[in-house]
XYZ file of C-alpha atoms in Angstrom:
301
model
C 10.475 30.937 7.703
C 11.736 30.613 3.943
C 9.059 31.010 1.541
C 9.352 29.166 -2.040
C 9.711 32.159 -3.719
C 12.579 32.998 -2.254
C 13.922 29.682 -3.069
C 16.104 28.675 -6.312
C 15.391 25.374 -8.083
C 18.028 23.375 -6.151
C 17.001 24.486 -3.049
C 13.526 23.894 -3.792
C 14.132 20.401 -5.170
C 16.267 19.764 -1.884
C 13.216 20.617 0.156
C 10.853 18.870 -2.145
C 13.267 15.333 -1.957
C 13.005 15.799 2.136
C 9.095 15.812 1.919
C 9.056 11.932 -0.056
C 12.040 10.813 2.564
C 9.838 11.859 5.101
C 6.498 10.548 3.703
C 4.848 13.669 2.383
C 3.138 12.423 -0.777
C 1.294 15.818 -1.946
C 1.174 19.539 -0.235
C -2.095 20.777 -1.579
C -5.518 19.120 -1.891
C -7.350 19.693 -5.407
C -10.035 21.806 -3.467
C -9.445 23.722 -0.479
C -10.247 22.233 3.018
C -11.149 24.015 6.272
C -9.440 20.975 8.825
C -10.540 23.980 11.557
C -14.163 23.593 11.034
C -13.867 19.739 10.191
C -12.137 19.133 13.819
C -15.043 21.188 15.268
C -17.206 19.440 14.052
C -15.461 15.873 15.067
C -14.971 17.165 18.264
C -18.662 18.454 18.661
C -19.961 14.398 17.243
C -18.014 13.034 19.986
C -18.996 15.095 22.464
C -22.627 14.452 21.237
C -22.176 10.345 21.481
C -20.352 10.371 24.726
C -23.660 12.398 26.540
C -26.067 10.175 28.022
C -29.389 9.652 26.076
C -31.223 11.596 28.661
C -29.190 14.850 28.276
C -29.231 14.550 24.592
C -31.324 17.658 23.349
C -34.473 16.628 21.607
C -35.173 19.042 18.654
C -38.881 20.698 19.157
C -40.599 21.803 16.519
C -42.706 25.476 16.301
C -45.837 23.634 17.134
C -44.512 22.079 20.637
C -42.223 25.313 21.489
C -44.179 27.026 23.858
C -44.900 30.642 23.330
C -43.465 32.444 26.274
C -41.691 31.990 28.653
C -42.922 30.288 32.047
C -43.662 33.282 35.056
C -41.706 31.794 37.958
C -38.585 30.254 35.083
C -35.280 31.720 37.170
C -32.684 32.833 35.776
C -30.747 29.128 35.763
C -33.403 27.824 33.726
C -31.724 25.412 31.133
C -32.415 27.153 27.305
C -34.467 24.487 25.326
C -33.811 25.779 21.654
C -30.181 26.755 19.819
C -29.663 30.105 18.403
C -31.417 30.445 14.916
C -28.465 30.996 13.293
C -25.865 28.427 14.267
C -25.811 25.132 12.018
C -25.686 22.171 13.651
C -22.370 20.397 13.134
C -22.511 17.493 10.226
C -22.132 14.074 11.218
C -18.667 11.989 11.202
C -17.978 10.267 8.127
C -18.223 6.815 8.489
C -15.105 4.799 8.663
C -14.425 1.700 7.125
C -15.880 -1.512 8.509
C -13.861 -3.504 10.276
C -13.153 -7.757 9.023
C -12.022 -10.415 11.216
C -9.193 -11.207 9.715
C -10.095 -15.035 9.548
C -13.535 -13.953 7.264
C -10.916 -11.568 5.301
C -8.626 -14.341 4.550
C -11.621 -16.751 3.477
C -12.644 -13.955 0.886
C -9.869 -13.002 -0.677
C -9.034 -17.122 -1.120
C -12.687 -17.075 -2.908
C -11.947 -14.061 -4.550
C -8.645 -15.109 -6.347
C -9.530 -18.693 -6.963
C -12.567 -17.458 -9.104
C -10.089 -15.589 -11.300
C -9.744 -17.322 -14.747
C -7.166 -14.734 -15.871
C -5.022 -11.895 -14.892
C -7.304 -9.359 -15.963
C -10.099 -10.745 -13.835
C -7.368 -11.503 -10.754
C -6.861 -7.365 -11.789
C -10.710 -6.669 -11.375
C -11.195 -8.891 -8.107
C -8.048 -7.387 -5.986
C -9.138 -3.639 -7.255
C -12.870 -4.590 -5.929
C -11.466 -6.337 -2.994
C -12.142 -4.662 0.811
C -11.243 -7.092 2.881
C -7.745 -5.547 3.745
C -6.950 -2.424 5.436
C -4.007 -1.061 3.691
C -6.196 -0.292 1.004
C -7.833 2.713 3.004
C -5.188 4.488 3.444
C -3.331 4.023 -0.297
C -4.259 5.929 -3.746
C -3.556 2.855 -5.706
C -3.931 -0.758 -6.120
C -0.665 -1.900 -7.651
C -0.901 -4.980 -10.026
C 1.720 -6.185 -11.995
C 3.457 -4.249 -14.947
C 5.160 -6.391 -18.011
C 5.167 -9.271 -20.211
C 2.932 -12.132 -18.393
C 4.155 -14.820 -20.686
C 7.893 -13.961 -20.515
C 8.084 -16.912 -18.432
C 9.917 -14.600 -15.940
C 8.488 -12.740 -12.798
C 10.326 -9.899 -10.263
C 8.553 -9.998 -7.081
C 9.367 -7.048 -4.543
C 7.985 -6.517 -1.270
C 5.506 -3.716 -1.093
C 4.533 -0.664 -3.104
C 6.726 2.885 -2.163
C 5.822 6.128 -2.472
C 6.568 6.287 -5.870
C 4.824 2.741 -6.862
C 1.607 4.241 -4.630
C 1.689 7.493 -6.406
C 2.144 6.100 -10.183
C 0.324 2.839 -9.921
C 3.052 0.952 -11.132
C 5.579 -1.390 -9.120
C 9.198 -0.554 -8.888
C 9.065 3.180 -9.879
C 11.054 6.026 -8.642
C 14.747 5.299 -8.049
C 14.222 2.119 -7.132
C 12.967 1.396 -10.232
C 15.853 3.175 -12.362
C 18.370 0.757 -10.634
C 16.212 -2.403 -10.994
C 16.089 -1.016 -14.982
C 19.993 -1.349 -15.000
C 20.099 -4.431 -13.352
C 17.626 -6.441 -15.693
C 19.662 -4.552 -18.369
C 22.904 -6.129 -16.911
C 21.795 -9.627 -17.948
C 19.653 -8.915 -20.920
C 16.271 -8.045 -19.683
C 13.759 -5.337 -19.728
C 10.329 -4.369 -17.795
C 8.800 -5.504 -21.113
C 10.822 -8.959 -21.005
C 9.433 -10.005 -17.637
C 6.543 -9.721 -15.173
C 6.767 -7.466 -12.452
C 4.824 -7.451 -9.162
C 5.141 -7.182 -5.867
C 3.924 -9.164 -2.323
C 1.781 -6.661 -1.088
C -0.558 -4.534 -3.596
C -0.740 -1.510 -1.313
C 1.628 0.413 0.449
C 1.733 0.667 3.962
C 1.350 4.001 5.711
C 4.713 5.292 6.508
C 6.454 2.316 4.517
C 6.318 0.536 7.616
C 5.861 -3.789 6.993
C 2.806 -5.136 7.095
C 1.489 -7.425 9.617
C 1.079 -10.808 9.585
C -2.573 -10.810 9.418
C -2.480 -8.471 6.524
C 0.439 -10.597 4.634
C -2.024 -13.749 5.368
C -4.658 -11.534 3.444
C -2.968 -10.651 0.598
C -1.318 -14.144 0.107
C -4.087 -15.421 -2.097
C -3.688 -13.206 -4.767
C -0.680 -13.345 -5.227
C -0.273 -17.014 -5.452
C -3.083 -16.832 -7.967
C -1.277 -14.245 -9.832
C 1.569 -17.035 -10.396
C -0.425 -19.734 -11.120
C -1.955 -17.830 -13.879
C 1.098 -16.501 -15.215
C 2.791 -19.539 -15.226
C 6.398 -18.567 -14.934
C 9.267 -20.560 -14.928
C 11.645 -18.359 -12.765
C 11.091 -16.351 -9.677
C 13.046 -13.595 -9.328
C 12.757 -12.328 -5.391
C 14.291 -9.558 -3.988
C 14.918 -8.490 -0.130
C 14.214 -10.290 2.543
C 10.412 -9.873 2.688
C 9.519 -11.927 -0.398
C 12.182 -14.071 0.703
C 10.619 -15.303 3.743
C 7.406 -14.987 2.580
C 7.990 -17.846 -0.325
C 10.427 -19.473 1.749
C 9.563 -19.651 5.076
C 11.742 -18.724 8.249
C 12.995 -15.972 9.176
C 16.479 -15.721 7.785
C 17.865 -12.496 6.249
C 18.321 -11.735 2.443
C 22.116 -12.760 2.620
C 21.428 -16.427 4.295
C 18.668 -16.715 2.062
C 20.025 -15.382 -1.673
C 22.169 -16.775 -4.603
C 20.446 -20.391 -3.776
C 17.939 -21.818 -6.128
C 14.217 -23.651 -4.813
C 11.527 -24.925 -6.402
C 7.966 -23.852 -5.740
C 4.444 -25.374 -6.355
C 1.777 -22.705 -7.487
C -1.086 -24.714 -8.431
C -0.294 -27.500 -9.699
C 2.394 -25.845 -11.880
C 6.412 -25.481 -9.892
C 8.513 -22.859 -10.271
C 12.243 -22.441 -9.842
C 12.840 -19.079 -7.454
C 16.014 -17.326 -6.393
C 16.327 -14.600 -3.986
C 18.872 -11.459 -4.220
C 19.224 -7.810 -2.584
C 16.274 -5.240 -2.991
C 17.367 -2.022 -5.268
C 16.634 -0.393 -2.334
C 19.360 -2.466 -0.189
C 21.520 -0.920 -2.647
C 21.378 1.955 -2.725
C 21.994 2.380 1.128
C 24.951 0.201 0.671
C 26.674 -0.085 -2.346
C 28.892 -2.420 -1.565
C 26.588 -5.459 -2.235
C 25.877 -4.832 -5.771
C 28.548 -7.101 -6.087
C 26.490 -9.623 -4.156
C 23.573 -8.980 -6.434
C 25.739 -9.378 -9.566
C 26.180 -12.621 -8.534
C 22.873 -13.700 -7.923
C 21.816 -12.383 -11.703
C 24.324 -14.193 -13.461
C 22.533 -17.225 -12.194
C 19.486 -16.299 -12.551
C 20.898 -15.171 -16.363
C 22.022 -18.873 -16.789
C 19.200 -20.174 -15.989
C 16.518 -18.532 -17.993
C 19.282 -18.398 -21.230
C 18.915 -22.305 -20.887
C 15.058 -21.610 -21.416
């Protein structure tokens, strides 16, 4: 086993990149943990709630304990009291409540049609329960930007990166999307940038359909309040979630449609995800297509 100090920077960096491709967001917690006692103690709760109420020990108070013990008691006589000295194990902490996802969907509709602004759509998604990829990310992630650019980049879900920082399209991900809004004249401060889902999945994996139907509310709202005139989409998931089917990201780019938000309609076009390429390269020159339309389009703005 290699220990870090035997490490030099590269190969600790190496080691420290393989922990985010493989999901590991931090190594230490601020304050030290003993998971040995807390699995006990899960494992001695369950135990407990899996007995039958009649075998459940009833505590007995000094009063009620008798004094000694019984003449004829044999030697298989069942003890009645613990130890004095062992603790008895806390209970489980309680996990989240479950929502049908119908009644989730009906509250998060009420929730981000009461929003007058972004700030309160902000407030109302960072107070909103209703979902469960909240439990298991650090952050809610908003928007970052210029809301009345007139522009908005939509991605698909928060990474590691976004989940850690709070912000959509950081990391490396967010370098490259950088250089390609720089490409055609734009910066994070000359557009609106969000994503479909505010929470990142555990393990990046997509979310369901239930959950998308969830979140779908708020981000519609988040439109209609912004009021943009162009949609910028990338990858296939905010593809097919604005326009339907199930098509990839190369059937469905470089091809502009109108949405309704509202009352208000907004022109959208679709192109590769940053992190489509990086893993291949070779489309960039797909994307450069797709954002000298979208280029002539807003220029005509």
């Amino acid at each position: 086993m290699n220990l870090a100090k035997d490490m030099d920077a590269p190969e600790l960096a190496a080691l420290l990149h393989f922990y985010a491709d493989a999901g590991v967001e931090w190594l230490v917690e601020d304050e030290p943990v003993d998971r040995f006692a807390q699995f006990a103690a899960q494992k001695a709760a369950q135990a407990e709630a899996r007995a039958p109420a009649s075998a459940r020990q009833q505590p007995v108070s000094n009063e009620q304990a008798p004094a000694t013990r019984p003449a004829n008691a044999g030697p298989s006589a069942p003890k009645r009291a613990a130890p004095a000295g062992r603790a008895s194990a806390p209970p489980p902490a309680s996990a989240p409540v479950s929502v049908p996802d119908e009644q989730a969907v009906a509250s998060a509709r009420f929730a981000a049609e009461s929003a007058r602004s972004l700030d309160e759509l902000k407030t109302a998604l960072e107070a909103f329960n209703g979902c469960n990829l909240k439990n298991g990310a650090r952050n809610t992630v908003f928007a970052s930007g210029n809301p009345a650019s007139g522009i908005m980049v939509i991605g698909p879900m928060p990474n590691a990166d976004d989940d850690r920082d709070g912000i959509p399209f950081s990391g490396r991900q967010g370098q490259l999307l950088d250089r390609m809004l720089g490409a055609i004249g734009l910066s994070r401060d000359g557009a609106l940038l969000t994503n479909v889902i505010p929470w990142r999945p555990p393990g990046n994996r997509m979310p369901s359909q239930a959950e998308t139907d969830i979140c779908r509310p708020f981000l519609e709202r988040q439109v209609a309040l912004a009021e943009p005139k162009l949609l910028l989409l990338l990858g296939n998931f905010p593809a097919r979630f604005f326009f339907g089917g199930n098509g990839t990201i190369h059937s469905m780019r470089g091809e502009w449609r109108d949405l309704s938000f509202g009352g208000i309609t907004v022109s959208a076009i679709a192109t590769l995800h940053p992190q489509e390429l990086l893993a291949a390269p070779a489309n960039k020159a797909l994307a450069w297509q797709d954002l000298l339309m979208f280029k002539m389009r807003f220029s005509g703005h």
